[in-house]
Coordinates of C-alpha atoms and ligand atoms in Angstrom, one line a residue:
M1 CA -0.1 -0.1 0.0
L2 CA 1.3 3.5 -0.9
K3 CA 0.8 5.9 1.9
G4 CA -0.6 9.4 1.1
M5 CA 1.8 12.1 1.7
M6 CA -0.4 14.6 3.6
M7 CA -0.1 16.3 7.0
D8 CA -1.0 14.4 9.8
R9 CA -3.3 17.1 11.4
Q10 CA -6.1 15.7 13.6
L11 CA -9.8 16.7 13.6
S12 CA -10.4 18.8 16.8
I13 CA -13.6 20.3 18.1
P14 CA -12.1 23.6 19.2
A15 CA -10.7 24.1 15.8
V16 CA -14.5 24.5 14.9
M17 CA -14.9 27.6 17.1
D18 CA -11.5 29.1 15.9
Y19 CA -12.8 28.7 12.3
A20 CA -16.0 30.2 13.0
A21 CA -14.4 33.1 14.8
D22 CA -11.9 33.7 11.9
V23 CA -14.3 33.3 8.9
H24 CA -17.7 34.5 10.2
P25 CA -17.0 36.3 13.4
D26 CA -20.2 38.3 13.4
R27 CA -22.7 35.6 13.0
R28 CA -24.7 35.4 16.2
I29 CA -25.7 33.0 19.1
V30 CA -28.9 34.2 20.7
S31 CA -30.2 32.6 23.9
S32 CA -33.5 32.9 25.7
T33 CA -32.0 32.7 29.3
V34 CA -33.2 30.9 32.5
E35 CA -32.8 34.3 34.3
G36 CA -35.0 35.9 31.7
G37 CA -34.5 38.0 28.7
L38 CA -32.4 37.4 25.6
H39 CA -28.5 37.1 25.7
D40 CA -26.9 37.9 22.1
Q41 CA -23.2 37.2 21.3
S42 CA -21.3 36.9 18.1
Y43 CA -19.1 33.6 17.5
A44 CA -16.1 35.8 17.9
Q45 CA -17.1 36.5 21.4
A46 CA -18.1 33.0 22.2
R47 CA -14.5 31.9 21.2
D48 CA -13.1 34.4 23.5
R49 CA -15.4 33.1 26.4
I50 CA -14.5 29.5 25.3
G51 CA -10.9 30.3 25.9
Q52 CA -11.7 31.8 29.3
L53 CA -13.6 28.9 30.3
A54 CA -10.9 26.6 29.3
H55 CA -8.5 28.5 31.5
A56 CA -10.9 28.4 34.4
L57 CA -11.5 24.7 34.0
V58 CA -7.7 23.9 34.2
A59 CA -7.4 26.1 37.2
M60 CA -10.1 24.1 39.0
G61 CA -8.0 21.1 38.4
V62 CA -9.9 19.6 35.4
R63 CA -7.5 17.0 33.8
P64 CA -7.7 15.3 30.4
G65 CA -10.2 12.5 30.5
D66 CA -12.2 13.9 33.4
R67 CA -15.9 14.0 33.0
V68 CA -17.5 17.4 33.4
A69 CA -21.2 17.0 33.6
T70 CA -24.1 19.5 32.5
L71 CA -27.5 19.7 33.6
A72 CA -28.6 22.6 31.5
W73 CA -31.1 23.9 28.8
N74 CA -30.1 25.1 25.4
G75 CA -28.2 28.2 25.9
Y76 CA -24.9 29.9 25.3
R77 CA -23.1 28.7 28.4
H78 CA -24.0 25.1 27.8
F79 CA -22.7 25.6 24.3
E80 CA -19.5 27.1 25.5
L81 CA -19.0 24.1 27.8
Y82 CA -19.1 21.7 24.8
Y83 CA -16.2 23.4 23.4
A84 CA -13.9 24.3 26.3
V85 CA -14.4 20.9 28.0
A86 CA -13.3 19.0 24.8
G87 CA -10.8 21.4 23.9
I88 CA -8.6 20.7 27.1
G89 CA -9.1 17.0 26.5
A90 CA -11.8 16.3 29.2
V91 CA -15.3 15.1 28.4
C92 CA -18.4 17.1 28.3
H93 CA -21.1 14.7 29.8
T94 CA -24.6 16.0 29.2
I95 CA -27.2 14.7 31.5
N96 CA -31.0 14.7 30.7
P97 CA -32.7 16.5 33.6
R98 CA -35.9 14.9 32.7
L99 CA -34.8 11.5 33.7
F100 CA -35.8 10.4 37.1
P101 CA -33.6 11.6 39.9
D102 CA -32.5 8.0 40.7
Q103 CA -31.5 7.6 37.3
I104 CA -29.5 10.8 37.2
A105 CA -27.8 9.9 40.5
W106 CA -26.9 6.4 38.9
I107 CA -25.6 8.2 35.7
I108 CA -23.4 10.7 37.7
Q109 CA -21.9 7.7 39.7
H110 CA -21.4 5.6 36.8
A111 CA -19.7 8.5 34.7
A112 CA -17.6 9.3 37.8
D113 CA -18.1 12.9 37.2
S114 CA -15.7 15.4 38.8
V115 CA -17.6 18.6 38.0
L116 CA -21.3 19.2 37.6
C117 CA -22.5 22.5 35.9
F118 CA -26.1 23.3 36.2
D119 CA -28.7 25.9 35.2
L120 CA -30.7 27.5 38.2
T121 CA -33.7 25.6 37.2
F122 CA -32.1 22.5 38.2
L123 CA -31.0 24.0 41.8
P124 CA -33.5 21.8 43.8
L125 CA -32.5 18.6 42.0
V126 CA -28.8 19.2 42.4
S127 CA -29.3 20.0 46.2
A128 CA -31.4 16.8 46.6
L129 CA -28.9 14.6 44.7
R130 CA -25.7 16.1 46.3
P131 CA -25.4 13.4 48.9
R132 CA -25.5 10.8 46.3
M133 CA -22.8 12.3 44.0
P134 CA -19.2 11.1 43.8
E135 CA -17.1 12.5 46.7
G136 CA -15.2 15.7 45.7
I137 CA -17.4 16.6 42.9
R138 CA -17.4 20.3 42.1
L139 CA -20.6 22.3 41.5
V140 CA -20.9 25.3 39.0
A141 CA -24.0 27.3 38.7
L142 CA -24.4 28.4 35.1
T143 CA -25.2 32.0 35.9
D144 CA -23.6 35.4 37.2
A145 CA -22.9 36.8 40.6
A146 CA -26.3 38.6 40.9
H147 CA -28.0 35.0 40.6
R148 CA -25.5 33.2 42.8
P149 CA -27.6 30.2 44.5
D150 CA -27.8 29.8 48.1
L151 CA -25.9 26.5 48.2
P152 CA -22.6 26.0 49.9
D153 CA -19.4 25.4 47.9
V154 CA -21.0 26.2 44.5
A155 CA -18.8 28.2 42.0
V156 CA -20.5 30.6 39.8
Y157 CA -19.8 30.4 36.0
E158 CA -19.2 34.1 35.2
D159 CA -17.0 34.6 38.1
L160 CA -14.8 31.6 36.9
L161 CA -14.4 33.3 33.5
A162 CA -13.9 36.8 34.9
G163 CA -10.2 38.0 34.3
Q164 CA -9.1 34.6 32.4
P165 CA -7.3 35.1 29.2
T166 CA -9.3 34.9 26.1
R167 CA -7.0 32.7 24.1
Y168 CA -6.2 29.1 25.1
D169 CA -3.4 27.2 23.4
W170 CA -5.4 24.1 22.6
P171 CA -3.3 20.9 23.1
D172 CA -2.7 18.7 20.0
L173 CA -5.0 15.8 20.9
P174 CA -5.3 12.5 18.9
E175 CA -8.7 12.9 17.2
D176 CA -9.9 9.8 18.7
T177 CA -9.7 11.4 22.2
A178 CA -13.1 11.2 24.0
A179 CA -14.9 14.6 23.7
A180 CA -18.5 14.0 25.0
L181 CA -20.7 11.5 26.7
C182 CA -24.5 10.9 26.5
Y183 CA -26.3 8.1 28.1
T184 CA -29.3 6.5 26.4
S185 CA -32.6 7.2 28.3
G186 CA -32.7 3.6 29.5
T187 CA -36.4 2.8 28.6
T188 CA -35.3 -0.9 28.7
G189 CA -32.8 -1.5 31.6
A190 CA -30.0 0.7 32.9
P191 CA -28.9 3.8 30.7
K192 CA -25.9 3.2 28.5
G193 CA -23.1 5.7 27.7
A194 CA -22.3 6.6 24.1
L195 CA -18.7 8.1 24.4
Y196 CA -18.1 10.3 21.4
S197 CA -14.6 11.4 20.1
H198 CA -13.4 14.6 18.5
R199 CA -13.2 12.7 15.1
S200 CA -16.8 11.1 15.3
S201 CA -18.4 14.4 16.5
L202 CA -16.8 16.3 13.5
M203 CA -17.7 13.7 11.0
H204 CA -21.2 13.7 12.1
A205 CA -21.4 17.5 11.9
F206 CA -20.0 17.4 8.3
S207 CA -22.5 14.8 7.3
V208 CA -25.5 16.8 8.8
V209 CA -24.8 19.8 7.0
L210 CA -24.3 17.8 3.6
G211 CA -27.5 15.9 4.5
A212 CA -29.8 19.0 5.3
P213 CA -27.9 21.9 3.5
G214 CA -31.2 24.0 3.4
S215 CA -31.0 24.8 7.0
F216 CA -27.5 26.0 7.0
G217 CA -25.4 29.1 5.6
A218 CA -25.2 32.7 5.9
G219 CA -28.7 34.4 6.7
Q220 CA -30.0 31.2 8.2
R221 CA -31.0 31.3 11.8
I222 CA -31.4 27.7 13.3
L223 CA -33.4 27.0 16.3
P224 CA -32.5 23.8 18.1
V225 CA -35.5 22.6 20.3
V226 CA -33.7 19.4 20.3
P227 CA -31.7 19.5 23.6
L228 CA -28.0 20.1 24.2
F229 CA -28.6 17.8 27.2
H230 CA -29.4 14.8 25.0
V231 CA -28.1 13.6 21.6
N232 CA -25.8 16.7 21.2
A233 CA -28.8 18.7 19.7
W234 CA -28.4 16.6 16.7
G235 CA -24.9 17.9 16.1
L236 CA -26.0 21.6 15.7
P237 CA -23.6 23.0 18.2
Y238 CA -20.9 21.8 15.8
S239 CA -22.6 22.0 12.4
A240 CA -23.9 25.5 12.8
P241 CA -20.7 27.3 13.6
L242 CA -19.1 25.5 10.6
A243 CA -21.7 26.4 8.2
A244 CA -22.1 30.2 9.1
T245 CA -25.4 29.9 10.7
D246 CA -26.7 31.8 13.6
L247 CA -28.0 29.8 16.5
V248 CA -31.2 30.8 18.6
F249 CA -31.4 28.7 21.7
P250 CA -34.8 28.6 23.4
G251 CA -33.7 28.1 26.8
P252 CA -36.3 26.6 29.1
R253 CA -39.5 27.7 27.3
L254 CA -40.5 25.2 24.7
D255 CA -44.3 25.6 24.7
G256 CA -45.7 26.8 21.3
A257 CA -46.5 30.4 22.1
S258 CA -42.9 30.9 23.5
L259 CA -41.5 29.3 20.4
W260 CA -43.6 31.2 18.1
D261 CA -42.5 34.5 19.7
L262 CA -38.9 33.8 19.8
M263 CA -39.0 32.5 16.1
Q264 CA -40.9 35.5 15.0
G265 CA -38.6 38.0 17.0
Q266 CA -35.5 36.4 15.9
G267 CA -36.3 35.6 12.3
V268 CA -35.7 32.1 12.7
T269 CA -35.6 30.2 9.5
A270 CA -35.3 26.5 10.5
G271 CA -36.3 24.6 13.6
W272 CA -35.2 21.1 14.7
G273 CA -36.9 18.9 17.3
V274 CA -39.3 16.0 18.2
P275 CA -42.9 15.8 16.8
T276 CA -44.6 16.7 20.2
V277 CA -42.9 20.2 20.3
W278 CA -44.1 20.9 16.8
A279 CA -47.4 19.8 17.7
G280 CA -47.5 22.8 20.1
L281 CA -46.2 25.0 17.5
I282 CA -48.9 24.0 15.0
D283 CA -51.7 24.7 17.4
E284 CA -50.0 28.3 18.2
M285 CA -49.8 29.0 14.4
R286 CA -53.4 28.0 13.8
K287 CA -54.5 30.1 16.8
R288 CA -52.5 33.1 15.5
G289 CA -53.4 32.2 11.8
A290 CA -49.9 32.5 10.6
A291 CA -46.4 30.7 10.9
P292 CA -43.4 33.0 12.0
D293 CA -42.5 35.0 9.0
R294 CA -39.2 33.6 8.0
L295 CA -39.6 30.0 9.2
H296 CA -39.2 27.8 6.2
T297 CA -38.1 24.4 7.4
L298 CA -38.7 22.1 10.3
L299 CA -36.5 19.0 10.7
I300 CA -38.4 16.5 12.8
G301 CA -37.4 13.2 14.3
G302 CA -36.8 11.3 17.4
S303 CA -40.2 9.8 16.9
A304 CA -42.1 9.0 13.6
V305 CA -43.7 12.0 12.2
A306 CA -47.4 11.3 11.5
P307 CA -48.5 12.1 7.8
A308 CA -51.1 14.4 9.3
M309 CA -48.4 16.5 10.9
I310 CA -46.5 16.7 7.6
R311 CA -49.7 17.6 5.8
A312 CA -50.6 20.4 8.2
L313 CA -47.1 21.9 8.1
E314 CA -46.6 21.6 4.3
V315 CA -50.2 22.5 3.0
E316 CA -51.4 24.9 5.6
F317 CA -48.4 26.8 6.4
G318 CA -46.0 26.1 3.4
I319 CA -43.2 25.0 5.8
E320 CA -40.8 22.3 4.5
V321 CA -40.9 19.2 6.6
L322 CA -37.6 17.0 6.7
H323 CA -38.0 13.8 8.5
G324 CA -35.0 12.4 10.3
W325 CA -34.1 9.2 12.2
G326 CA -31.2 8.6 14.4
M327 CA -30.3 7.3 17.9
T328 CA -27.9 8.2 20.8
E329 CA -25.5 5.8 19.5
L330 CA -25.3 7.4 16.0
S331 CA -24.1 10.8 17.4
P332 CA -27.0 10.8 16.6
V333 CA -28.5 11.5 13.0
G334 CA -28.7 8.6 10.7
T335 CA -31.1 9.6 7.9
V336 CA -32.9 12.7 6.8
S337 CA -35.4 13.3 4.0
R338 CA -33.9 14.9 0.7
P339 CA -36.4 17.3 -0.9
V340 CA -36.7 17.1 -4.7
P341 CA -37.8 20.2 -6.2
G342 CA -40.8 20.7 -8.3
Q343 CA -43.0 18.0 -6.7
D344 CA -46.7 18.8 -6.0
A345 CA -48.1 18.9 -2.6
E346 CA -49.1 15.1 -2.5
A347 CA -45.8 13.9 -3.8
R348 CA -43.9 16.2 -1.3
I349 CA -46.0 14.7 1.8
A350 CA -45.5 11.2 0.4
A351 CA -41.7 11.8 0.1
R352 CA -41.5 12.9 3.8
I353 CA -43.4 9.9 5.3
P354 CA -40.2 7.6 5.2
Q355 CA -37.3 8.4 7.7
G356 CA -35.3 9.7 5.2
K357 CA -32.1 8.7 3.2
R358 CA -28.7 7.9 5.0
L359 CA -26.2 10.5 5.8
F360 CA -22.8 10.1 4.4
G361 CA -20.9 7.9 6.6
V362 CA -23.8 5.9 7.9
D363 CA -24.2 2.5 6.4
L364 CA -27.6 0.7 6.7
K365 CA -28.6 -3.0 6.3
I366 CA -31.7 -4.9 7.3
V367 CA -31.3 -8.6 8.4
A368 CA -33.6 -11.5 8.9
E369 CA -34.1 -13.1 12.6
D370 CA -31.2 -15.6 11.5
G371 CA -28.9 -12.5 10.6
A372 CA -29.2 -13.2 6.9
P373 CA -29.3 -9.9 4.9
L374 CA -32.6 -8.8 3.4
P375 CA -33.2 -7.0 0.1
K376 CA -33.5 -3.2 -0.1
D377 CA -36.7 -3.5 -1.9
G378 CA -39.2 -1.7 0.1
Q379 CA -41.1 -4.8 0.8
A380 CA -38.7 -7.0 3.3
A381 CA -38.8 -5.7 6.8
G382 CA -36.1 -6.8 9.4
E383 CA -33.7 -5.4 12.2
L384 CA -31.8 -2.6 11.1
L385 CA -28.1 -2.4 11.7
V386 CA -25.7 0.4 11.1
R387 CA -22.0 1.2 10.8
G388 CA -19.8 4.2 10.4
P389 CA -17.3 6.6 11.8
Q390 CA -20.0 8.2 13.9
V391 CA -21.5 5.1 15.3
I392 CA -20.3 3.7 18.7
A393 CA -18.0 0.8 18.9
G394 CA -19.1 -0.1 22.4
Y395 CA -20.9 1.4 25.5
Y396 CA -18.9 3.3 28.1
N397 CA -17.7 1.1 30.9
D398 CA -20.4 -1.6 30.0
P399 CA -19.1 -4.7 28.7
A400 CA -22.4 -6.6 29.1
A401 CA -24.3 -4.2 27.1
T402 CA -21.6 -3.8 24.6
A403 CA -21.6 -7.6 24.0
K404 CA -25.3 -7.7 22.9
A405 CA -25.1 -4.7 20.8
F406 CA -23.1 -5.9 17.6
D407 CA -23.4 -8.6 15.0
E408 CA -20.4 -10.7 14.2
D409 CA -19.2 -8.2 11.6
G410 CA -19.4 -5.3 14.1
W411 CA -22.5 -3.7 12.9
F412 CA -24.5 -2.0 15.6
R413 CA -28.0 -3.5 16.3
T414 CA -30.4 -0.5 16.5
G415 CA -33.4 -2.6 17.8
D416 CA -35.5 -0.9 15.2
V417 CA -37.4 -2.8 12.4
A418 CA -37.2 -1.3 9.1
R419 CA -37.7 -1.5 5.4
I420 CA -35.2 0.2 2.8
T421 CA -36.6 1.2 -0.7
P422 CA -34.6 0.6 -3.9
E423 CA -34.3 4.5 -3.8
G424 CA -32.4 4.3 -0.5
D425 CA -35.3 5.7 1.8
L426 CA -35.4 4.0 5.3
V427 CA -38.9 3.3 6.6
I428 CA -38.9 2.7 10.3
V429 CA -41.7 0.0 11.0
D430 CA -41.3 0.0 14.6
R431 CA -39.2 -0.6 17.7
T432 CA -38.6 -4.4 17.9
K433 CA -40.3 -4.4 21.3
D434 CA -43.1 -2.3 20.1
L435 CA -44.4 -4.4 17.1
I436 CA -47.6 -6.2 17.8
K437 CA -47.7 -9.9 16.8
S438 CA -51.0 -11.1 15.8
G439 CA -51.7 -14.6 14.5
G440 CA -48.1 -14.9 13.3
E441 CA -48.3 -11.4 11.5
W442 CA -46.7 -8.4 12.7
I443 CA -48.7 -5.0 13.2
S444 CA -46.9 -1.7 13.2
S445 CA -47.7 0.3 16.0
I446 CA -46.6 3.4 14.1
D447 CA -48.9 2.6 11.3
L448 CA -51.7 2.3 13.7
E449 CA -50.8 5.7 15.4
N450 CA -50.6 7.4 12.0
A451 CA -53.9 6.3 10.8
A452 CA -55.5 7.4 14.1
V453 CA -54.0 10.9 14.3
S454 CA -55.1 11.4 10.7
H455 CA -58.7 11.8 12.1
P456 CA -59.3 15.3 12.8
A457 CA -60.6 14.8 16.3
V458 CA -57.6 12.9 17.5
A459 CA -54.6 14.8 19.1
M460 CA -52.5 11.8 20.0
A461 CA -52.6 8.1 19.7
A462 CA -50.3 5.2 21.0
A463 CA -50.9 1.6 20.1
I464 CA -49.6 -1.3 22.4
A465 CA -50.0 -5.1 22.1
V466 CA -52.4 -6.9 24.5
P467 CA -52.0 -10.5 25.3
H468 CA -54.7 -12.6 23.5
P469 CA -55.4 -16.3 23.9
K470 CA -56.0 -17.0 20.4
W471 CA -53.9 -14.5 18.5
D472 CA -51.0 -14.2 20.8
E473 CA -51.3 -10.2 20.8
R474 CA -53.8 -7.9 19.6
P475 CA -53.5 -4.1 19.3
L476 CA -55.0 -1.7 21.8
L477 CA -55.0 1.9 20.9
A478 CA -54.9 4.9 23.4
V479 CA -56.2 8.0 22.1
V480 CA -56.2 11.6 23.4
L481 CA -59.0 13.9 21.6
R482 CA -58.5 17.3 20.7
A483 CA -60.1 19.8 23.2
G484 CA -63.8 19.7 22.7
A485 CA -63.9 17.0 20.2
V486 CA -66.5 14.2 20.4
V487 CA -66.1 10.9 18.5
S488 CA -66.9 7.3 19.1
E489 CA -64.7 4.2 19.0
A490 CA -66.5 3.0 15.8
E491 CA -65.9 6.3 14.0
I492 CA -62.2 6.1 14.8
L493 CA -62.1 2.5 13.6
A494 CA -64.1 3.3 10.6
H495 CA -61.6 6.1 9.6
M496 CA -58.6 3.9 10.1
A497 CA -60.1 1.1 8.1
Q498 CA -59.6 3.3 5.0
T499 CA -55.8 2.8 5.2
M500 CA -55.3 -0.4 7.3
A501 CA -56.4 -4.1 6.9
K502 CA -59.3 -5.2 9.1
W503 CA -57.3 -7.7 11.1
Q504 CA -54.8 -4.7 12.0
L505 CA -57.2 -2.5 13.4
P506 CA -57.2 -2.2 17.2
D507 CA -59.7 -4.5 19.2
E508 CA -60.3 -1.5 21.5
V509 CA -59.9 2.2 21.7
A510 CA -59.2 3.5 25.1
F511 CA -60.0 7.3 25.4
V512 CA -57.3 8.8 27.8
D513 CA -56.5 12.2 29.1
A514 CA -52.8 12.0 28.3
I515 CA -50.2 9.5 26.9
P516 CA -47.2 9.4 29.2
M517 CA -44.0 10.5 27.6
T518 CA -40.3 9.6 28.1
A519 CA -37.5 11.9 29.1
T520 CA -36.6 12.3 25.4
G521 CA -40.1 13.2 24.3
K522 CA -41.1 9.9 22.9
M523 CA -44.4 8.1 23.9
S524 CA -43.5 5.8 26.8
K525 CA -45.1 2.5 25.8
K526 CA -43.8 0.8 28.8
D527 CA -45.7 3.4 31.2
L528 CA -48.8 3.2 28.9
R529 CA -48.9 -0.7 29.3
V530 CA -49.0 0.0 33.0
Q531 CA -51.6 2.6 32.8
L532 CA -53.8 0.5 30.6
K533 CA -53.2 -2.9 32.5
D534 CA -56.9 -3.2 33.3
H535 CA -57.7 -3.3 29.6
Y536 CA -55.6 -6.5 29.3
A537 CA -57.9 -8.7 31.5
T538 CA -60.7 -9.0 29.0
P539 CA -59.4 -9.1 25.4
R540 CA -62.2 -8.4 22.9
G541 CA -62.1 -10.2 19.4
Ligands
AMP1 P1 -32.6 8.2 21.1 O1 -31.4 7.4 21.4 O2 -33.2 8.6 22.4 O3 -32.4 9.2 20.1 O4 -33.7 7.2 20.5 C1 -33.6 6.4 19.3 C2 -34.8 5.8 19.0 O5 -35.6 6.7 18.7 C3 -34.6 5.0 17.6 O6 -34.0 3.7 17.8 C4 -36.1 4.8 17.1 O7 -36.7 3.8 17.6 C5 -36.6 6.1 17.5 N1 -36.6 7.0 16.5 C6 -35.9 8.1 16.2 N2 -36.2 8.8 15.1 C7 -37.4 8.3 14.7 C8 -38.2 8.4 13.6 N3 -38.0 9.4 12.9 N4 -39.2 7.5 13.4 C9 -39.3 6.4 14.1 N5 -38.6 6.2 15.3 C10 -37.6 6.9 15.6

């Protein structure tokens, strides 16, 4: 093999901000703050503060490889931590504050965090968990002296930065140095840690810009509702500075009205987040009779996007929907819709129902139960496996989970069941554990939910399997109606029968006030099974 004769320069996260500050120093990072009001700084200012933060962390005694945890909303200080922590060779460990306190305590112990940085919102949580944290952990409140919390031994972020030099001489780290850590939400078993490197984070960031180019570039202002505290806000903290794009961080206020106001006030052009958040925004747009003026794209993923939501956004409001699929273990984006210019409305909607095409660097395959590869013909469905430079090679300090996560060729098992069309579109059928097995045939809970929410009276729907003596399992559908709507079970079933076979229709529709949600904004089928356990006793059909 003839070796290329190129410089051996390593991919590095702090180089992203140095680049942004050199090439487009005046692009903005706007944040809706926990303390109230908007904060607005340029990339050049952010780079200076990141340098100061790096000095402050080293002065605190943070060493390469240490885990620096965060419990924080989407905002500029959280963003700065992403860069400064990774830049000094330490690991930015984002923690999802929506997890149960027990899980958070477990994660902090498992990661052996040495510093925890938190927004004031989470002061009660941090106080309660403090006795269960690793000995010697240092606490940093992400605020200024005026808002110093009333808790002993807590450093204040702005005090730490004050007076520090703005330039930090970043060490030349090998690009496979760990940079960030994020635990899965542990809906099945203990949370598992994905430990990203500088290289994987940048490969992912490049691929995201290439896969969703319409959200990026000069003049574009992107609002990540997807959190910095989970799945790296889909890579936006790295992609946006690379691609000259303004960031608008929503802080703690994620309801439809707050998002509408922030998008309108800041001229946001694209929003990225999970379907439930956009359902709130759609309600608000209907109430006000308009979308925010400059908003042209919503990238939606994390759960399947119902065709009814795509239709509402595309047809009622002229907003381009991009459907994305991914996982914590993939950094996280795996696939995204690729718009084809010139399609009519129906073709546009149909093209966005699949979860999109793979990003560069993400290889996809589907396999049968025996591991044999299945054709990408849009018909065959099997477990989805992935590989690529932005896919984990193992879980952090978890050999047992790692042993189960890969096939013999080293592909990562996603636990999702999917089809892949000849055109390369990924169609997620279901999570393996959420599929409903009836009389030897599989029913997709996602298909049932999409059929139900296309009824105008239905706000939300979730399908689960109920054990059945004859059919093994039958579907039970939980439905939340829109405020004031009245509709019978028979009407919902008749509506669903327009798109689903009779044997696939649910045996029962349970009308509920709310569907339990997970810490990452997905419908929690596990909790729903508990909530609906009384319906199990007397299967119909
Ligand atoms: P997380 O690691 O929290 O990002 O969760 C990853 C899981 O969310 C995937 O394995 C899928 O089951 C689910 N998921 C993510 N995006 C989608 C989507 N667009 N459609 C259906 N399921 C999705």
